[in-house]
């Protein structure tokens, strides 16, 4: 069963003070997230990630398209029983303490007193705020707010968790903990949908990712599928300058030269020709390293090509 | 579709609840109408306190009070009430708040001094108001005229009226008739010519329709007095010529002493009374001014 | 209908007011009342009680009004502005429940505040007179009317707060309060004018704006006059009708609002 079903979701904002004009924050997004998946939602600031998450929680209303959570339209109180949401840069009632905030939110789930206390204690421990339970939230640091935000998102043990930039504002320790938490939720069979612009998190955690640029979906798929295209080697060679033309021909990217050494990237299918070339022309091989297939490169490339107005390679967008 | 239905439901509810609130408001108005009328008092009776409370906006508050005074006066007249007890205090507060609001003295004094139903019949209060205005605005010679007018017309205190006109005429910018007025009143006391002049002056000095209407009525009354006097002279002439008193005015017409039955300023024919005095048609609304000794010239 | 989300929001709104030290205004109120009771006790006989009642009721009303407006304009706006609403509305609570809870929460705050002030007021009255008189019971009616008035002001604030900034909401609410207090004059103007469209317009405006002069019985009460029971009933119904117009309109606006 699909956890989240988005089809043709579009959101226009009216911007400008005097003359309002529409600005498309999200443009025809279609996406499905399976149950039990950890799904990463990538994009630069302003790409439409937060807009999507707010549409999924019914905080804003779509201009066109639909979104369903567990088969039901978003925004219904019933769906919120199974949905947890961490807003971007969360802010809570600063006159409450951490404990009071969780108690307050627990009221909306009709937990009985025993369950409420148990869940609250579990959550405070989970996010490491056990010893700050009686501190008013106005004294919380950004990282602590992020933690209490996560605690309130999973307070009612939801099936689906939406996290908007869950790692932002956290120190390395905190990020580690949030990662572990996401892994743990996955192990419990929960669906985690989180947005981020920090790629290492995605690489470490996600089953699938979607990449958003200027409101448009530019790529979606399994990490291994998205990254397969980037396999190859990086070679550093020393040779006469007469060889440079042929090297450039073999390389997949512009060749860089420094101190008489040529640095070039070679696709896997070109390897035999490259090695043969080296042998026949007496090119000295300084080093040969497999390219670490990085999402970052992929992301950068996609974003660049999208902003250049070019089409993304069909192999990716077909996924 | 369901959104439209919901919007329509909301709209219907809002309209229904608003209509209900209006209906309740009508009941409330009916409920407190007598209560409001009987307990009509000024909750803050002091202009000085109000001046403090207005925090530097006393000009605006004065305007509000002046509007209230006019509304109070207008409302009382509309309801044919003769009790204008709040008028004096309202004007007092208005002029406390803004001592240079000339209109409040001038019209306020007129409202106060006139006899019911046109006014509160409080000429003494009007005199106090004008004197306060003169004190605050010594350069405005018209205030002296207003003061003299009240002494002359409402209080029939001719020496005080003459003194007021004389005092006012000391202002270098004053119109020459002020001096003439001082002399005439001190010489003749009350007389119809002076009254006519003064009311014409009132009539011409304003565009306010109700005040013009009031002045016109007074002028009509004076005109009627002139008419009646003239007709009585003709009646006497009839007696001189025929040796008998006429029974009707028509006899004067047939005798050639009148060209037709004369009408008063409202268009009603004058009538000849059994005491050989001319009187107004019973339906006529012309109000004859009270005649004082020395008024008939 | 499940009222528990409404109740939770109500209590939290009240808690916010208490934690933000809103009730500190009571100190100022107490100072004014005690000072005036002592002061007027020194001056002339006979009028000091009238002054105290007028001053007490006016202070209760003005303090309540200030709190109602300054909290009311922020009721919804602050939660949108600071984004605390995001986490709340992604819980099983409907937007109208949130609004109703906020409205009731501010009303509870005003009620508690008024109760404290009323207690202080009676104490001052007793200090001055050393006894209570029969007609003093109508002071309760005047205070009840103040509560109705504050409830209406809260509803107006809430309505504006749904789509306007706090400053504008405050200006709108305050203007509406002023107009509503002088609505009888608007009608009086309509009755005096001779122009039919003006008359129709002023009658329409009279019934459109909330009529705050209905609630001002402080002055007659200070003079020991009775307030008829029907007026109490009618004013209650009026407040219910008018406030529900505003609440339902607020809910309609707010339920479709994008929380950007």
PDB file of C-alpha atoms in Angstrom, chain A residues 110-315:
ATOM      1  CA  UNK A 110      -6.812  11.327  23.390  1.00  0.00           C
ATOM      2  CA  UNK A 111      -4.161   9.351  25.182  1.00  0.00           C
ATOM      3  CA  UNK A 112      -5.110   8.365  28.679  1.00  0.00           C
ATOM      4  CA  UNK A 113      -2.993   9.768  31.462  1.00  0.00           C
ATOM      5  CA  UNK A 114      -0.824   6.664  31.825  1.00  0.00           C
ATOM      6  CA  UNK A 115      -0.021   6.405  28.139  1.00  0.00           C
ATOM      7  CA  UNK A 116       0.581  10.134  27.948  1.00  0.00           C
ATOM      8  CA  UNK A 117       3.182  10.079  30.685  1.00  0.00           C
ATOM      9  CA  UNK A 118       4.839   6.978  29.264  1.00  0.00           C
ATOM     10  CA  UNK A 119       5.075   8.378  25.742  1.00  0.00           C
ATOM     11  CA  UNK A 120       6.273  11.717  27.008  1.00  0.00           C
ATOM     12  CA  UNK A 121       9.052  10.110  29.043  1.00  0.00           C
ATOM     13  CA  UNK A 122      10.052   7.893  26.138  1.00  0.00           C
ATOM     14  CA  UNK A 123      10.227  10.821  23.791  1.00  0.00           C
ATOM     15  CA  UNK A 124      12.222  13.024  26.130  1.00  0.00           C
ATOM     16  CA  UNK A 125      14.743  10.210  26.518  1.00  0.00           C
ATOM     17  CA  UNK A 126      14.727   9.477  22.806  1.00  0.00           C
ATOM     18  CA  UNK A 127      15.763  12.996  21.854  1.00  0.00           C
ATOM     19  CA  UNK A 128      18.047  13.456  24.828  1.00  0.00           C
ATOM     20  CA  UNK A 129      16.110  16.238  26.541  1.00  0.00           C
ATOM     21  CA  UNK A 130      15.442  14.247  29.657  1.00  0.00           C
ATOM     22  CA  UNK A 131      17.350  16.626  31.857  1.00  0.00           C
ATOM     23  CA  UNK A 132      15.877  19.766  30.293  1.00  0.00           C
ATOM     24  CA  UNK A 133      12.251  18.811  30.757  1.00  0.00           C
ATOM     25  CA  UNK A 134      11.430  21.747  33.017  1.00  0.00           C
ATOM     26  CA  UNK A 135      13.282  24.396  31.082  1.00  0.00           C
ATOM     27  CA  UNK A 136      11.030  26.855  29.255  1.00  0.00           C
ATOM     28  CA  UNK A 137      11.345  26.565  25.509  1.00  0.00           C
ATOM     29  CA  UNK A 138      12.341  30.210  25.188  1.00  0.00           C
ATOM     30  CA  UNK A 139      15.718  29.203  26.601  1.00  0.00           C
ATOM     31  CA  UNK A 140      16.192  26.360  24.126  1.00  0.00           C
ATOM     32  CA  UNK A 141      18.932  26.480  21.518  1.00  0.00           C
ATOM     33  CA  UNK A 142      18.146  25.818  17.884  1.00  0.00           C
ATOM     34  CA  UNK A 143      19.369  22.257  18.188  1.00  0.00           C
ATOM     35  CA  UNK A 144      17.261  21.627  21.275  1.00  0.00           C
ATOM     36  CA  UNK A 145      14.206  23.001  19.502  1.00  0.00           C
ATOM     37  CA  UNK A 146      14.930  20.639  16.652  1.00  0.00           C
ATOM     38  CA  UNK A 147      15.024  17.769  19.116  1.00  0.00           C
ATOM     39  CA  UNK A 148      11.792  18.650  20.831  1.00  0.00           C
ATOM     40  CA  UNK A 149      10.338  19.086  17.353  1.00  0.00           C
ATOM     41  CA  UNK A 150      11.244  15.541  16.496  1.00  0.00           C
ATOM     42  CA  UNK A 151       9.858  14.352  19.810  1.00  0.00           C
ATOM     43  CA  UNK A 152       6.466  15.942  19.120  1.00  0.00           C
ATOM     44  CA  UNK A 153       6.448  14.532  15.595  1.00  0.00           C
ATOM     45  CA  UNK A 154       6.757  10.942  16.761  1.00  0.00           C
ATOM     46  CA  UNK A 155       4.909  11.377  20.052  1.00  0.00           C
ATOM     47  CA  UNK A 156       1.857   9.440  18.932  1.00  0.00           C
ATOM     48  CA  UNK A 157       3.869   6.669  17.276  1.00  0.00           C
ATOM     49  CA  UNK A 158       2.756   7.588  13.746  1.00  0.00           C
ATOM     50  CA  UNK A 159       3.078   5.307  10.735  1.00  0.00           C
ATOM     51  CA  UNK A 160       4.334   8.083   8.521  1.00  0.00           C
ATOM     52  CA  UNK A 161       6.778  10.720   9.615  1.00  0.00           C
ATOM     53  CA  UNK A 162       7.360  13.880   7.611  1.00  0.00           C
ATOM     54  CA  UNK A 163      10.534  15.688   8.564  1.00  0.00           C
ATOM     55  CA  UNK A 164      11.431  19.055   7.086  1.00  0.00           C
ATOM     56  CA  UNK A 165      15.211  19.484   7.284  1.00  0.00           C
ATOM     57  CA  UNK A 166      15.568  17.303  10.389  1.00  0.00           C
ATOM     58  CA  UNK A 167      19.350  17.688  10.575  1.00  0.00           C
ATOM     59  CA  UNK A 168      19.537  21.454  10.364  1.00  0.00           C
ATOM     60  CA  UNK A 169      20.771  23.194  13.440  1.00  0.00           C
ATOM     61  CA  UNK A 170      22.175  20.035  14.956  1.00  0.00           C
ATOM     62  CA  UNK A 171      25.756  19.395  15.953  1.00  0.00           C
ATOM     63  CA  UNK A 172      27.507  16.280  14.592  1.00  0.00           C
ATOM     64  CA  UNK A 173      26.416  14.290  17.633  1.00  0.00           C
ATOM     65  CA  UNK A 174      22.817  15.339  17.136  1.00  0.00           C
ATOM     66  CA  UNK A 175      22.898  14.499  13.472  1.00  0.00           C
ATOM     67  CA  UNK A 176      24.221  11.082  14.285  1.00  0.00           C
ATOM     68  CA  UNK A 177      21.341  10.598  16.719  1.00  0.00           C
ATOM     69  CA  UNK A 178      18.719  11.710  14.230  1.00  0.00           C
ATOM     70  CA  UNK A 179      20.198   9.346  11.660  1.00  0.00           C
ATOM     71  CA  UNK A 180      20.013   6.494  14.157  1.00  0.00           C
ATOM     72  CA  UNK A 181      16.449   7.484  14.914  1.00  0.00           C
ATOM     73  CA  UNK A 182      15.473   7.330  11.266  1.00  0.00           C
ATOM     74  CA  UNK A 183      17.142   3.951  10.902  1.00  0.00           C
ATOM     75  CA  UNK A 184      15.293   2.761  13.966  1.00  0.00           C
ATOM     76  CA  UNK A 185      11.953   4.001  12.606  1.00  0.00           C
ATOM     77  CA  UNK A 186      12.618   2.194   9.383  1.00  0.00           C
ATOM     78  CA  UNK A 187      13.303  -0.955  11.357  1.00  0.00           C
ATOM     79  CA  UNK A 188       9.939  -0.506  13.063  1.00  0.00           C
ATOM     80  CA  UNK A 189       8.340  -0.452   9.619  1.00  0.00           C
ATOM     81  CA  UNK A 190       7.538   3.245   9.551  1.00  0.00           C
ATOM     82  CA  UNK A 191       7.598   5.420   6.503  1.00  0.00           C
ATOM     83  CA  UNK A 192       9.951   8.371   6.752  1.00  0.00           C
ATOM     84  CA  UNK A 193       9.750  11.205   4.262  1.00  0.00           C
ATOM     85  CA  UNK A 194      12.323  13.868   4.870  1.00  0.00           C
ATOM     86  CA  UNK A 195      13.604  16.873   3.042  1.00  0.00           C
ATOM     87  CA  UNK A 196      17.184  17.988   3.160  1.00  0.00           C
ATOM     88  CA  UNK A 197      19.904  19.661   1.273  1.00  0.00           C
ATOM     89  CA  UNK A 198      22.602  17.737   3.078  1.00  0.00           C
ATOM     90  CA  UNK A 199      23.516  14.945   0.698  1.00  0.00           C
ATOM     91  CA  UNK A 200      25.511  12.708   2.961  1.00  0.00           C
ATOM     92  CA  UNK A 201      22.413  12.143   5.073  1.00  0.00           C
ATOM     93  CA  UNK A 202      20.514  11.011   2.050  1.00  0.00           C
ATOM     94  CA  UNK A 203      23.248   8.717   0.912  1.00  0.00           C
ATOM     95  CA  UNK A 204      23.461   7.094   4.287  1.00  0.00           C
ATOM     96  CA  UNK A 205      19.722   6.683   4.905  1.00  0.00           C
ATOM     97  CA  UNK A 206      17.452   6.725   1.922  1.00  0.00           C
ATOM     98  CA  UNK A 207      15.921   3.911  -0.053  1.00  0.00           C
ATOM     99  CA  UNK A 208      14.760   6.309  -2.691  1.00  0.00           C
ATOM    100  CA  UNK A 209      15.172   9.979  -3.334  1.00  0.00           C
ATOM    101  CA  UNK A 210      13.399  12.641  -5.320  1.00  0.00           C
ATOM    102  CA  UNK A 211      15.178  15.724  -6.539  1.00  0.00           C
ATOM    103  CA  UNK A 212      13.364  18.987  -6.882  1.00  0.00           C
ATOM    104  CA  UNK A 213      14.582  22.076  -8.681  1.00  0.00           C
ATOM    105  CA  UNK A 214      12.604  25.294  -8.939  1.00  0.00           C
ATOM    106  CA  UNK A 215       9.364  23.540  -8.173  1.00  0.00           C
ATOM    107  CA  UNK A 216       9.858  20.787 -10.696  1.00  0.00           C
ATOM    108  CA  UNK A 217      10.730  17.173 -10.129  1.00  0.00           C
ATOM    109  CA  UNK A 218      13.991  16.501 -11.936  1.00  0.00           C
ATOM    110  CA  UNK A 219      14.757  13.000 -10.801  1.00  0.00           C
ATOM    111  CA  UNK A 220      13.426  10.229  -8.648  1.00  0.00           C
ATOM    112  CA  UNK A 221      14.541   6.689  -8.023  1.00  0.00           C
ATOM    113  CA  UNK A 222      16.576   4.227  -6.037  1.00  0.00           C
ATOM    114  CA  UNK A 223      19.927   5.536  -5.033  1.00  0.00           C
ATOM    115  CA  UNK A 224      21.771   2.650  -6.707  1.00  0.00           C
ATOM    116  CA  UNK A 225      19.920   3.320  -9.968  1.00  0.00           C
ATOM    117  CA  UNK A 226      20.608   7.015  -9.900  1.00  0.00           C
ATOM    118  CA  UNK A 227      24.264   6.458  -9.098  1.00  0.00           C
ATOM    119  CA  UNK A 228      25.019   3.663 -11.528  1.00  0.00           C
ATOM    120  CA  UNK A 229      25.484   6.131 -14.317  1.00  0.00           C
ATOM    121  CA  UNK A 230      28.347   7.742 -12.547  1.00  0.00           C
ATOM    122  CA  UNK A 231      30.704   4.740 -12.463  1.00  0.00           C
ATOM    123  CA  UNK A 232      34.159   5.136 -14.023  1.00  0.00           C
ATOM    124  CA  UNK A 233      37.695   5.992 -13.060  1.00  0.00           C
ATOM    125  CA  UNK A 234      39.749   9.050 -12.523  1.00  0.00           C
ATOM    126  CA  UNK A 235      43.171   8.760 -14.132  1.00  0.00           C
ATOM    127  CA  UNK A 236      46.253  10.919 -13.749  1.00  0.00           C
ATOM    128  CA  UNK A 237      48.824  10.549 -16.489  1.00  0.00           C
ATOM    129  CA  UNK A 238      52.033  12.112 -17.712  1.00  0.00           C
ATOM    130  CA  UNK A 239      52.576  12.376 -21.418  1.00  0.00           C
ATOM    131  CA  UNK A 240      53.683  14.578 -24.257  1.00  0.00           C
ATOM    132  CA  UNK A 241      51.451  17.460 -25.070  1.00  0.00           C
ATOM    133  CA  UNK A 242      50.742  15.922 -28.476  1.00  0.00           C
ATOM    134  CA  UNK A 243      48.579  13.326 -26.751  1.00  0.00           C
ATOM    135  CA  UNK A 244      46.203  15.815 -25.151  1.00  0.00           C
ATOM    136  CA  UNK A 245      43.719  15.831 -28.032  1.00  0.00           C
ATOM    137  CA  UNK A 246      43.287  12.081 -27.937  1.00  0.00           C
ATOM    138  CA  UNK A 247      42.989  12.120 -24.122  1.00  0.00           C
ATOM    139  CA  UNK A 248      40.265  14.691 -24.319  1.00  0.00           C
ATOM    140  CA  UNK A 249      38.492  12.486 -26.810  1.00  0.00           C
ATOM    141  CA  UNK A 250      38.487   9.563 -24.376  1.00  0.00           C
ATOM    142  CA  UNK A 251      37.542  11.580 -21.310  1.00  0.00           C
ATOM    143  CA  UNK A 252      33.966  12.203 -20.236  1.00  0.00           C
ATOM    144  CA  UNK A 253      34.740  15.627 -18.813  1.00  0.00           C
ATOM    145  CA  UNK A 254      37.157  18.397 -19.773  1.00  0.00           C
ATOM    146  CA  UNK A 255      40.711  17.369 -18.991  1.00  0.00           C
ATOM    147  CA  UNK A 256      42.626  19.444 -16.479  1.00  0.00           C
ATOM    148  CA  UNK A 257      46.338  19.968 -16.693  1.00  0.00           C
ATOM    149  CA  UNK A 258      48.669  20.824 -13.832  1.00  0.00           C
ATOM    150  CA  UNK A 259      52.458  20.443 -13.626  1.00  0.00           C
ATOM    151  CA  UNK A 260      52.580  18.374 -16.817  1.00  0.00           C
ATOM    152  CA  UNK A 261      50.088  15.921 -15.352  1.00  0.00           C
ATOM    153  CA  UNK A 262      46.742  15.336 -16.996  1.00  0.00           C
ATOM    154  CA  UNK A 263      43.754  14.528 -14.853  1.00  0.00           C
ATOM    155  CA  UNK A 264      40.786  13.008 -16.600  1.00  0.00           C
ATOM    156  CA  UNK A 265      37.618  11.000 -15.971  1.00  0.00           C
ATOM    157  CA  UNK A 266      36.966   7.945 -18.065  1.00  0.00           C
ATOM    158  CA  UNK A 267      33.720   6.043 -18.394  1.00  0.00           C
ATOM    159  CA  UNK A 268      33.860   2.312 -17.859  1.00  0.00           C
ATOM    160  CA  UNK A 269      33.106   1.454 -21.499  1.00  0.00           C
ATOM    161  CA  UNK A 270      36.080   3.565 -22.648  1.00  0.00           C
ATOM    162  CA  UNK A 271      38.560   1.867 -20.325  1.00  0.00           C
ATOM    163  CA  UNK A 272      39.905  -0.712 -22.826  1.00  0.00           C
ATOM    164  CA  UNK A 273      40.585   1.989 -25.426  1.00  0.00           C
ATOM    165  CA  UNK A 274      42.219   4.205 -22.818  1.00  0.00           C
ATOM    166  CA  UNK A 275      44.513   1.442 -21.580  1.00  0.00           C
ATOM    167  CA  UNK A 276      45.420   0.531 -25.149  1.00  0.00           C
ATOM    168  CA  UNK A 277      46.185   4.167 -25.887  1.00  0.00           C
ATOM    169  CA  UNK A 278      48.447   4.391 -22.881  1.00  0.00           C
ATOM    170  CA  UNK A 279      50.376   1.345 -23.965  1.00  0.00           C
ATOM    171  CA  UNK A 280      50.857   2.356 -27.571  1.00  0.00           C
ATOM    172  CA  UNK A 281      51.748   5.982 -26.920  1.00  0.00           C
ATOM    173  CA  UNK A 282      53.922   5.361 -23.863  1.00  0.00           C
ATOM    174  CA  UNK A 283      51.771   7.398 -21.550  1.00  0.00           C
ATOM    175  CA  UNK A 284      52.890   7.062 -17.964  1.00  0.00           C
ATOM    176  CA  UNK A 285      50.001   6.208 -15.635  1.00  0.00           C
ATOM    177  CA  UNK A 286      50.467   8.049 -12.340  1.00  0.00           C
ATOM    178  CA  UNK A 287      47.277   6.933 -10.628  1.00  0.00           C
ATOM    179  CA  UNK A 288      44.005   5.238 -11.424  1.00  0.00           C
ATOM    180  CA  UNK A 289      41.105   5.516  -8.961  1.00  0.00           C
ATOM    181  CA  UNK A 290      37.507   4.390  -9.261  1.00  0.00           C
ATOM    182  CA  UNK A 291      35.173   7.413  -9.046  1.00  0.00           C
ATOM    183  CA  UNK A 292      33.190   7.311  -5.859  1.00  0.00           C
ATOM    184  CA  UNK A 293      29.641   7.518  -7.154  1.00  0.00           C
ATOM    185  CA  UNK A 294      28.450  10.547  -5.271  1.00  0.00           C
ATOM    186  CA  UNK A 295      24.978  11.892  -5.094  1.00  0.00           C
ATOM    187  CA  UNK A 296      26.471  15.288  -4.752  1.00  0.00           C
ATOM    188  CA  UNK A 297      27.860  15.265  -8.263  1.00  0.00           C
ATOM    189  CA  UNK A 298      24.610  13.986  -9.595  1.00  0.00           C
ATOM    190  CA  UNK A 299      22.691  16.597  -7.749  1.00  0.00           C
ATOM    191  CA  UNK A 300      24.958  19.377  -8.892  1.00  0.00           C
ATOM    192  CA  UNK A 301      24.777  18.241 -12.468  1.00  0.00           C
ATOM    193  CA  UNK A 302      21.030  17.933 -12.461  1.00  0.00           C
ATOM    194  CA  UNK A 303      20.550  21.313 -10.892  1.00  0.00           C
ATOM    195  CA  UNK A 304      22.959  22.910 -13.324  1.00  0.00           C
ATOM    196  CA  UNK A 305      21.431  21.338 -16.364  1.00  0.00           C
ATOM    197  CA  UNK A 306      17.964  22.229 -15.158  1.00  0.00           C
ATOM    198  CA  UNK A 307      18.901  25.826 -14.582  1.00  0.00           C
ATOM    199  CA  UNK A 308      20.588  25.947 -17.976  1.00  0.00           C
ATOM    200  CA  UNK A 309      17.217  25.082 -19.372  1.00  0.00           C
ATOM    201  CA  UNK A 310      18.385  21.703 -20.675  1.00  0.00           C
ATOM    202  CA  UNK A 311      16.498  18.492 -20.394  1.00  0.00           C
ATOM    203  CA  UNK A 312      17.559  15.931 -17.896  1.00  0.00           C
ATOM    204  CA  UNK A 313      18.747  12.715 -19.424  1.00  0.00           C
ATOM    205  CA  UNK A 314      15.851  10.469 -20.201  1.00  0.00           C
ATOM    206  CA  UNK A 315      17.415   7.544 -18.387  1.00  0.00           C
TER     207      UNK A 315
END
